[in-house]
Short mmCIF file of C-alpha atoms in Angstrom, two decimals:
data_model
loop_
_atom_site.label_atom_id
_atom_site.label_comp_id
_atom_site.label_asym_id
_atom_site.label_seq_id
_atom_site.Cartn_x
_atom_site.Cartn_y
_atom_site.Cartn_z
CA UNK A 1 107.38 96.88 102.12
CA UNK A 2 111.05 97.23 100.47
CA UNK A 3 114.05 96.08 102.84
CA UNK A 4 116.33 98.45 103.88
CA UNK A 5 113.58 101.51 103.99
CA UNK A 6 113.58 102.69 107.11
CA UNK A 7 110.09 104.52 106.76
CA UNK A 8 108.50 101.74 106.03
CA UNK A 9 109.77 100.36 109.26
CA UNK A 10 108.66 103.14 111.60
CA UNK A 11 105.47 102.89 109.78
CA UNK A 12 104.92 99.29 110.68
CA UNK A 13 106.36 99.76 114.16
CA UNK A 14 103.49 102.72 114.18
CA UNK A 15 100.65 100.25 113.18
CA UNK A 16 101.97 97.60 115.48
CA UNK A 17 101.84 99.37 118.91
CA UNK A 18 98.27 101.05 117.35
CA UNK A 19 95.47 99.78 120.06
CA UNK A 20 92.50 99.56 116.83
CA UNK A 21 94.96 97.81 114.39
CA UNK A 22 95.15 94.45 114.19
CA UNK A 23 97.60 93.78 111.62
CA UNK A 24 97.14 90.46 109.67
CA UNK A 25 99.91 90.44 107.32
CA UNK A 26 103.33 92.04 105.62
CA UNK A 27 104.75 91.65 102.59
CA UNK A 28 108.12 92.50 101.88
CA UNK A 29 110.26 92.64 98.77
CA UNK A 30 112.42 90.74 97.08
CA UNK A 31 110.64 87.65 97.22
CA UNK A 32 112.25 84.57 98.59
CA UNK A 33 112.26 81.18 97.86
CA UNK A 34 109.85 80.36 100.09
CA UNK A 35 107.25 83.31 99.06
CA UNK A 36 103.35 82.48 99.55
CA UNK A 37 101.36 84.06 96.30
CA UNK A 38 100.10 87.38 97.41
CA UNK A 39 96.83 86.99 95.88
CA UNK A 40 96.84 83.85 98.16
CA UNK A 41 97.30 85.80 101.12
CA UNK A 42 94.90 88.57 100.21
CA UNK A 43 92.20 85.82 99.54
CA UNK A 44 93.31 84.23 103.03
CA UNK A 45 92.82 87.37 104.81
CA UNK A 46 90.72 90.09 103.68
CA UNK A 47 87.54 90.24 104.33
CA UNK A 48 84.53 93.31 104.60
CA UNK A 49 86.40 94.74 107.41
CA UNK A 50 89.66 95.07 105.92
CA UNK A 51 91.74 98.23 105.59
CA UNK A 52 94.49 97.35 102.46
CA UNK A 53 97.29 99.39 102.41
CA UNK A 54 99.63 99.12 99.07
CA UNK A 55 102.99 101.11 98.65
CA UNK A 56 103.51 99.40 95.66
CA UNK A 57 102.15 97.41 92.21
CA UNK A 58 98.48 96.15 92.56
CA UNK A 59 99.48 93.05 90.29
CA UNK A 60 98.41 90.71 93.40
CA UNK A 61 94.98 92.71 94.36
CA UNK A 62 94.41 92.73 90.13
CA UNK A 63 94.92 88.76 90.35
CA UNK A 64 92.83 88.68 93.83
CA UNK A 65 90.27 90.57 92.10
CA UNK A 66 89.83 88.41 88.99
CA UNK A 67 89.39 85.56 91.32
CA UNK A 68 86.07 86.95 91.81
CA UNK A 69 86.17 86.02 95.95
CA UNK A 70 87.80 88.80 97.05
CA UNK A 71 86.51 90.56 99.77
CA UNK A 72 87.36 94.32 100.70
CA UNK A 73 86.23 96.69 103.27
CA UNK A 74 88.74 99.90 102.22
CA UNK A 75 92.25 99.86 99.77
CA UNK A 76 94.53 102.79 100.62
CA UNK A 77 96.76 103.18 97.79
CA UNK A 78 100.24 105.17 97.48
CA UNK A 79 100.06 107.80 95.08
CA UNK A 80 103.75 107.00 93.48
CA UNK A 81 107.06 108.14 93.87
CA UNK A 82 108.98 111.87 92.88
CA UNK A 83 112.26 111.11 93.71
CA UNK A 84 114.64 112.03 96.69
CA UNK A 85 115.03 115.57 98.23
CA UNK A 86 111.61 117.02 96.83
CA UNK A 87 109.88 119.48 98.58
CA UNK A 88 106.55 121.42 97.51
#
């Protein structure tokens, strides 16, 4: 989730008031000092179950992959980016 996007914040306002989500965790961009490693926090809280959804790089899903312990149940990915003001 990039700061100052605000679709990405109506999106997680969306899946918060959702009655079947139960939303684990959010990562948001640019790190801070104080940032957990994502593959850490993938490890930590996916399981069979789990619904990922990425909007960005798959660097930490390609690092909790290789850890060969990482459980999924479904990984939603964003297809990438056009650029502003495109319509089909």
């Amino acid at each position: 989730m990039e700061t100052n996007d605000p679709n990405d914040f109506i999106t997680l306002l969306f899946l918060l008031g959702h009655p079947i989500v139960h939303l684990k965790a959010v990562t948001i961009v640019p790190e801070s000092r104080e940032v957990l490693d994502g593959s850490d926090v993938l490890l930590t809280y996916c399981d069979e179950k789990t619904i990922l959804i990425c909007g960005g790089p798959l660097k930490n899903v390609a690092k909790a992959i290789q850890t060969g312990r990482f459980k999924l149940g479904r990984l939603v990915v964003q297809g990438g980016f056009a650029g502003d003001n495109i319509v089909p």
